[in-house]
Coordinates of N, CA and C in Angstrom, one line a residue:
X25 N 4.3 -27.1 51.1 CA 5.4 -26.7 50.2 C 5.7 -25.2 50.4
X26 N 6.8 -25.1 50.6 CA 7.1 -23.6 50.9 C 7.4 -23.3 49.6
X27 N 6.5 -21.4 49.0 CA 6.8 -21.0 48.5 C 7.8 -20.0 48.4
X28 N 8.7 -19.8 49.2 CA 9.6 -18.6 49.3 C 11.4 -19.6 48.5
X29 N 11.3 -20.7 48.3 CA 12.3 -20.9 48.2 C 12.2 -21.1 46.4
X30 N 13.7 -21.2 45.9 CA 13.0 -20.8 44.2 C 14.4 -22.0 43.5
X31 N 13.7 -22.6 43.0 CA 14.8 -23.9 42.5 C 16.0 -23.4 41.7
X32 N 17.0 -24.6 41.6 CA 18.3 -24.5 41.9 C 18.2 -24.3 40.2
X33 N 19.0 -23.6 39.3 CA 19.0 -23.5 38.2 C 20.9 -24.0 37.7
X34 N 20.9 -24.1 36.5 CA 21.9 -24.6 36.0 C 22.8 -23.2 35.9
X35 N 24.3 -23.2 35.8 CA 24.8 -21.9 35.3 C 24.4 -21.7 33.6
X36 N 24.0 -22.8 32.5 CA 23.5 -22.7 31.0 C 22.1 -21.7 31.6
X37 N 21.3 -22.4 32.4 CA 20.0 -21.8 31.9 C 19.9 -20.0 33.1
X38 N 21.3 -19.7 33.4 CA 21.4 -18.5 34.2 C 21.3 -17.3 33.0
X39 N 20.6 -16.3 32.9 CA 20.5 -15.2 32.1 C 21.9 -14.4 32.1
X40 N 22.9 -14.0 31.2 CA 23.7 -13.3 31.9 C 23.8 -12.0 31.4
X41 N 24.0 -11.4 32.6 CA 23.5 -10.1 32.5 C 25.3 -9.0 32.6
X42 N 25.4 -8.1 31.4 CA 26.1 -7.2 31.0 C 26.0 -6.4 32.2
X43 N 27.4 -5.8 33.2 CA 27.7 -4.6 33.8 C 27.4 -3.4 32.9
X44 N 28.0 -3.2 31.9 CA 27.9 -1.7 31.2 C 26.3 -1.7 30.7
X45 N 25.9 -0.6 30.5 CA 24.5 -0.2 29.6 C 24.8 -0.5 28.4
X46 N 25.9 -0.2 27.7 CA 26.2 0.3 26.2 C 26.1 -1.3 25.7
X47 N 26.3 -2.2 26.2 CA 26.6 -3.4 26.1 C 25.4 -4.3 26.4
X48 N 24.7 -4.2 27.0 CA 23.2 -4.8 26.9 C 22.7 -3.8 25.6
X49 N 22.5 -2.5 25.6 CA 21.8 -1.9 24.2 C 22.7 -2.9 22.6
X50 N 24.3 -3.0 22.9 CA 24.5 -3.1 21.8 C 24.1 -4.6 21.5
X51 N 23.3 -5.7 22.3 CA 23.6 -7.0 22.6 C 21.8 -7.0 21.9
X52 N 21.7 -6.1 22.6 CA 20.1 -6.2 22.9 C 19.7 -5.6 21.2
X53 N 20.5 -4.8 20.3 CA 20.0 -4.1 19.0 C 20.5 -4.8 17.6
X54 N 21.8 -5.8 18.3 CA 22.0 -6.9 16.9 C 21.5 -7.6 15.4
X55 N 22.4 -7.9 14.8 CA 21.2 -7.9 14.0 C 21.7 -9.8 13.9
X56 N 20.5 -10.4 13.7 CA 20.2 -11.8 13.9 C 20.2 -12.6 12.5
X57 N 20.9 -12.5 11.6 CA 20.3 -13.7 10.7 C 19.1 -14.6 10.7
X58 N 18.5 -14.8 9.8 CA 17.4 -15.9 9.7 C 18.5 -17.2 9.8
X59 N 17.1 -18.0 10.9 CA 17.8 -19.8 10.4 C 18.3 -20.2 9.3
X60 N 16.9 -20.2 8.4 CA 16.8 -20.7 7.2 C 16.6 -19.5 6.6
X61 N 17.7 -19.0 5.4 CA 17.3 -17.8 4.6 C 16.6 -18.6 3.6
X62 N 16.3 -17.8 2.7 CA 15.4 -18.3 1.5 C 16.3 -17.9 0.1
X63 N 17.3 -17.5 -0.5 CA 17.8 -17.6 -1.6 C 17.5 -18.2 -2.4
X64 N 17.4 -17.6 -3.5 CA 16.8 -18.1 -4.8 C 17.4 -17.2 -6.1
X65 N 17.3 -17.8 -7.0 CA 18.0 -16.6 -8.4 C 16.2 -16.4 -9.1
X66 N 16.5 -15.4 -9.4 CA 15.4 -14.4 -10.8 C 15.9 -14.3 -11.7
X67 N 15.3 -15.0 -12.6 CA 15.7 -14.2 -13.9 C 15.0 -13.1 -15.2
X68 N 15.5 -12.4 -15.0 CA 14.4 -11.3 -15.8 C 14.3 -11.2 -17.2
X69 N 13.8 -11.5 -18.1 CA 13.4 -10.5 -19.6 C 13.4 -9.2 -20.0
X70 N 14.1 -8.8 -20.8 CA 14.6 -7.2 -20.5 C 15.5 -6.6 -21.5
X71 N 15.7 -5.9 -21.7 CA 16.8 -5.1 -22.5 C 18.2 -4.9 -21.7
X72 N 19.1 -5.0 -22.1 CA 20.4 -5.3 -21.6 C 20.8 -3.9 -21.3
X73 N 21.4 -3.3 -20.8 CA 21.5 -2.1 -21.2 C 22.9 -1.6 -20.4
X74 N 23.9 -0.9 -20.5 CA 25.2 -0.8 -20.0 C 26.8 -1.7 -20.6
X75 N 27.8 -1.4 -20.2 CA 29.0 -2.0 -20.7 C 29.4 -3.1 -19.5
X76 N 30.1 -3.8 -20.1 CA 31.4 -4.7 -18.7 C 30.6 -4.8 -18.1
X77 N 30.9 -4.2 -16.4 CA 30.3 -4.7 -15.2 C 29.2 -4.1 -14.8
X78 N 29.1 -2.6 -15.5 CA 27.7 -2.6 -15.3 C 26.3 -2.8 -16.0
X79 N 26.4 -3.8 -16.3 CA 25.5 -4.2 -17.5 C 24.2 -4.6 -16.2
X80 N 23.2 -4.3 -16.9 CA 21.7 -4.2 -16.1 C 20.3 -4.7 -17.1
X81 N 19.9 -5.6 -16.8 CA 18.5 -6.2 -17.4 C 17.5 -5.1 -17.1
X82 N 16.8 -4.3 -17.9 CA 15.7 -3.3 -17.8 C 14.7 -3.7 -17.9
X83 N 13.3 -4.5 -17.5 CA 12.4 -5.0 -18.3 C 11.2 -3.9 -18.9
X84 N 11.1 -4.2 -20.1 CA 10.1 -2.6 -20.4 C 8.7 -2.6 -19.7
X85 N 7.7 -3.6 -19.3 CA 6.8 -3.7 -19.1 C 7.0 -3.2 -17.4
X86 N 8.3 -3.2 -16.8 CA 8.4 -2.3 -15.6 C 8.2 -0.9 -15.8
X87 N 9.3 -0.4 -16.4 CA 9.1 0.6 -16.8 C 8.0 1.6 -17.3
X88 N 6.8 1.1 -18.2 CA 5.7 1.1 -18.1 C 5.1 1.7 -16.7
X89 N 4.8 0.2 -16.2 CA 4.2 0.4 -15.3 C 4.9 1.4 -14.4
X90 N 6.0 1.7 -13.5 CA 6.2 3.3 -12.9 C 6.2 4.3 -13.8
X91 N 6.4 4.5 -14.6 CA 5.9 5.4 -15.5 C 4.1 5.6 -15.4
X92 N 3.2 4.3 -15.5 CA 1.7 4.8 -14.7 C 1.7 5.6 -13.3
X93 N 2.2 4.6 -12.8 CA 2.7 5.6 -11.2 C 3.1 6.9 -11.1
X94 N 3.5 7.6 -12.3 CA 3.9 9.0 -12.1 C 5.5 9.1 -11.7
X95 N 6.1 8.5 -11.8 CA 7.5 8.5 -11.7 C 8.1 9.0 -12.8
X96 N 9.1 9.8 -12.4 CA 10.1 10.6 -13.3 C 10.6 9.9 -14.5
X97 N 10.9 10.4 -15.2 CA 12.2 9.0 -15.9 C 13.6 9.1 -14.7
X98 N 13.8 10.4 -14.3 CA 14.7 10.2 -13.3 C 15.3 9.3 -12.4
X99 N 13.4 9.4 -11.6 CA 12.8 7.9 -10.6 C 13.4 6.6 -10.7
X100 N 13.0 6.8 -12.4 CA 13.1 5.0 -12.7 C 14.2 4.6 -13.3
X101 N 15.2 5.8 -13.1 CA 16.6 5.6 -14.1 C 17.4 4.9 -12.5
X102 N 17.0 5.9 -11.1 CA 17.7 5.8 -10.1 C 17.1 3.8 -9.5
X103 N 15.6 3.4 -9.6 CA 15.4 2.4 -9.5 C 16.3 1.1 -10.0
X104 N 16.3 1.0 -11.2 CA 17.0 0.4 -11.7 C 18.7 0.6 -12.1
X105 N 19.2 1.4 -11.5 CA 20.4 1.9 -11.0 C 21.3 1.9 -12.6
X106 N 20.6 2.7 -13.5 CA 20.9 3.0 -14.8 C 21.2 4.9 -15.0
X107 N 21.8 5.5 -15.6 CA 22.3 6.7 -16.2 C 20.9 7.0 -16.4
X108 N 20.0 8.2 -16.0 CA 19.0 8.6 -17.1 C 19.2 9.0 -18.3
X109 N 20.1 9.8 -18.8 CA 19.8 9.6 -20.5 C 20.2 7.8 -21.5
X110 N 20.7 6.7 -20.1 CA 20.1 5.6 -21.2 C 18.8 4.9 -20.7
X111 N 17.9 5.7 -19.8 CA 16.7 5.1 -19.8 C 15.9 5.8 -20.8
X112 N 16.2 7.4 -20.9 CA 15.4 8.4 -21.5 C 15.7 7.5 -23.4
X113 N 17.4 7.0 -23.8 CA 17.5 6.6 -25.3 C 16.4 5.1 -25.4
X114 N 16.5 4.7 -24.4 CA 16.0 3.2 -24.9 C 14.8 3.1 -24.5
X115 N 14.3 4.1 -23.4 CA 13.1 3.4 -23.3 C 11.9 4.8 -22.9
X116 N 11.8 5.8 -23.8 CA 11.1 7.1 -23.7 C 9.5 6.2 -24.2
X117 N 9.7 5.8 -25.0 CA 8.2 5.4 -25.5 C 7.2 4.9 -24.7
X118 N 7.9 4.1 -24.0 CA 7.5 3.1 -23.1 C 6.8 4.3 -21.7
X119 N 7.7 4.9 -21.0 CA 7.5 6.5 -20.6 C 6.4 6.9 -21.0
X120 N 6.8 7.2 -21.9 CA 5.2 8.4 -22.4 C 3.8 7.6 -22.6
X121 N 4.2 6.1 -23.1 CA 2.7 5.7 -23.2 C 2.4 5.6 -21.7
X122 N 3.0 5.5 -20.8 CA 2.2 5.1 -19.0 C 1.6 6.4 -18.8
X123 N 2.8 7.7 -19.2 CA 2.2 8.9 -18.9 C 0.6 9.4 -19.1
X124 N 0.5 8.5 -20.2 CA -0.7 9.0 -21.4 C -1.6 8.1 -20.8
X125 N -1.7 6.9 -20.8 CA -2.3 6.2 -20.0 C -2.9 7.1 -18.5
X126 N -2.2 7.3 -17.7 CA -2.7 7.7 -16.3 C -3.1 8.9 -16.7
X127 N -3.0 9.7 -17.9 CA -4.0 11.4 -17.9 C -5.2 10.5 -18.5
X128 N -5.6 9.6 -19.7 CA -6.6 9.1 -19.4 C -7.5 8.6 -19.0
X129 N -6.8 7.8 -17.9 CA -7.7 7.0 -16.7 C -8.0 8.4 -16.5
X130 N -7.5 9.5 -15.5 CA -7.4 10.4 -14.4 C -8.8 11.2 -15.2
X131 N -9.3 11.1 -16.8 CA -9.9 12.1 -17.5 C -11.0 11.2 -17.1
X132 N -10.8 9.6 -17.4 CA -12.2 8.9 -17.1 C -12.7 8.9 -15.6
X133 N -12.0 9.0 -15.3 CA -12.6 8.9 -13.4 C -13.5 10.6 -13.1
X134 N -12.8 11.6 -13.6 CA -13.3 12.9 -13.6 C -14.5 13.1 -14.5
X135 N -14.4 12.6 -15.7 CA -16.7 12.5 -16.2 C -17.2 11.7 -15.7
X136 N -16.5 10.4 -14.5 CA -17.1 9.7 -14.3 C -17.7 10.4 -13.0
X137 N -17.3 11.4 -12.2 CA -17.6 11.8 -11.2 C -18.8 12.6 -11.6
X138 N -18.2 13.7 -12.6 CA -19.4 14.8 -13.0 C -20.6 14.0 -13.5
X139 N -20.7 13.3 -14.3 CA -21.6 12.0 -14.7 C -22.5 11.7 -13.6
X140 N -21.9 11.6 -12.4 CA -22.8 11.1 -11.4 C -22.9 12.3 -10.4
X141 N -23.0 13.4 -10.6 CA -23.7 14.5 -9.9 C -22.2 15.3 -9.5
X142 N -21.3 15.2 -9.1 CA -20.3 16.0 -8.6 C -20.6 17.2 -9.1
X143 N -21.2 18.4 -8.1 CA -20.7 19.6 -8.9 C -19.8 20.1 -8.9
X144 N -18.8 20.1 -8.1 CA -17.2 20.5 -8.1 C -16.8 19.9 -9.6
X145 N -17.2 18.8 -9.9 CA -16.0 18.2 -10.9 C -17.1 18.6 -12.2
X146 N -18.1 19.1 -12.1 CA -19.0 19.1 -13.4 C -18.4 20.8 -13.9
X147 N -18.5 21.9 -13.1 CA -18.0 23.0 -13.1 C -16.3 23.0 -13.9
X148 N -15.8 22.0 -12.7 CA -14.2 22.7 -13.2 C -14.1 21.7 -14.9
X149 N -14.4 20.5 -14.9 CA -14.5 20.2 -16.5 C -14.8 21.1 -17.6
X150 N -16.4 22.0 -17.2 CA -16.8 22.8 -18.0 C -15.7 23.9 -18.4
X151 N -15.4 24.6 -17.3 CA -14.9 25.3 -17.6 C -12.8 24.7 -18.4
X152 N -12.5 23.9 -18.0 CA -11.4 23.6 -18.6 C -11.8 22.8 -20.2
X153 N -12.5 21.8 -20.6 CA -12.9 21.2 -21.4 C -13.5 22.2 -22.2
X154 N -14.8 23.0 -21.8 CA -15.8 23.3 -22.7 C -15.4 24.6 -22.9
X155 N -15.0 25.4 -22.3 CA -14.0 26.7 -22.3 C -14.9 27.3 -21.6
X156 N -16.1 27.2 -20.7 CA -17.2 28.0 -19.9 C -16.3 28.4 -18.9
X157 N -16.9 29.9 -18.6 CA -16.5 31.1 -17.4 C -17.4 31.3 -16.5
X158 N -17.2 31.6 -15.1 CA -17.7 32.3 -14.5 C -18.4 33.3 -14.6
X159 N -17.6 34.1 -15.5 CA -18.1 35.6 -16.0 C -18.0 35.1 -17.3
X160 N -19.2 35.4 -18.3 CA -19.4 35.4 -19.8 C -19.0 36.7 -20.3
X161 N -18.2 36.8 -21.2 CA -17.7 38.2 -21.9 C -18.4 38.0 -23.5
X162 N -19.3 39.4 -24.3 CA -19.9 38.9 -25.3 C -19.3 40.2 -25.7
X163 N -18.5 39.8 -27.3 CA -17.9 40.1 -27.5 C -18.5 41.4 -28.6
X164 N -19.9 41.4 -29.0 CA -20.5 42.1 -29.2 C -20.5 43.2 -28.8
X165 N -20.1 42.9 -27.2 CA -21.0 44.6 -26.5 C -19.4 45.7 -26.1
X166 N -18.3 44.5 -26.6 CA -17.2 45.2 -26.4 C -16.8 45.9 -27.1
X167 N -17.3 45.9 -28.5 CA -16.9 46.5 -29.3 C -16.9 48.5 -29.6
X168 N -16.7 49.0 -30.1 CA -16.4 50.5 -29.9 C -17.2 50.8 -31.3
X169 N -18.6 51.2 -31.4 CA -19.9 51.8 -31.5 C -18.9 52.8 -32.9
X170 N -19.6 52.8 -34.5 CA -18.8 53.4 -35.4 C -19.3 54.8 -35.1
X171 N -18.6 55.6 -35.7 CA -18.6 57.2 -35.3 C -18.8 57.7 -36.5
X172 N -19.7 58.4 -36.4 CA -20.5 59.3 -38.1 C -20.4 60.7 -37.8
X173 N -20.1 61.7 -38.7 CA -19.8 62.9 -38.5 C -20.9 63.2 -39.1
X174 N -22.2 62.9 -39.4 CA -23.1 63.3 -40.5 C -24.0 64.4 -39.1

């Protein structure tokens, strides 16, 4: 069997190839739809929040939770594509408990470090927590000695 000769192909199964570049890049960078999309509806739990057409389901327990994450109220006004002063009216509480939340995790992870030997973290606690310095100032010896004319 000779290998130099290469079977006859159909013009369907011929590749066809674009003269210009611009035209294989633009052919070649398309964007494809899925076969099967997957569409489905959500429906959320939430506070309504907006007039007419821009009315927006907020759910608080989101909010919450990016608020643990350290997100702005800004953040989470721009997430949920709401005005920040009606995230900051309706839902600040919500805000501040995440906030408060993640400074006390952040406090329990930090005795939990010094607790287990960290000197870096046992030092800077002391000194922020316990009010200890580097340099001790006694406030005794600062004082200015009374003066007697006797």
């Amino acid at each position: 069997m000779d290998t130099t000769q290469t079977p006859e192909t159909s013009p369907d199964e011929q590749e066809i190839v674009s003269e210009a570049p611009e035209q294989q890049e633009k052919e070649k960078w398309q964007f494809k739809p899925r076969q099967n999309p997957r569409w489905g509806t959500v429906t959320k739990e939430g506070l309504i929040v907006g007039r007419g057409n821009n009315k927006k389901v907020v759910p608080p327990d989101e909010v919450f939770f990016l608020s643990t994450l350290g997100c702005t109220m800004r953040e989470i006004a721009v997430w949920f594509g709401v005005p920040e002063e009606t995230m900051k009216y309706n839902f600040y509480e919500y805000w501040q408990k995440g906030q408060e939340q993640t400074k006390q995790r952040l406090r329990q992870a930090q005795i939990k470090l010094a607790l287990n030997g960290n000197c870096s973290m046992l030092i800077w606690l002391g000194k922020n927590m316990l009010g200890q310095s580097d340099s001790p100032v006694n406030s005794e010896s600062d004082q200015i000695l009374p003066w007697t004319d006797d």
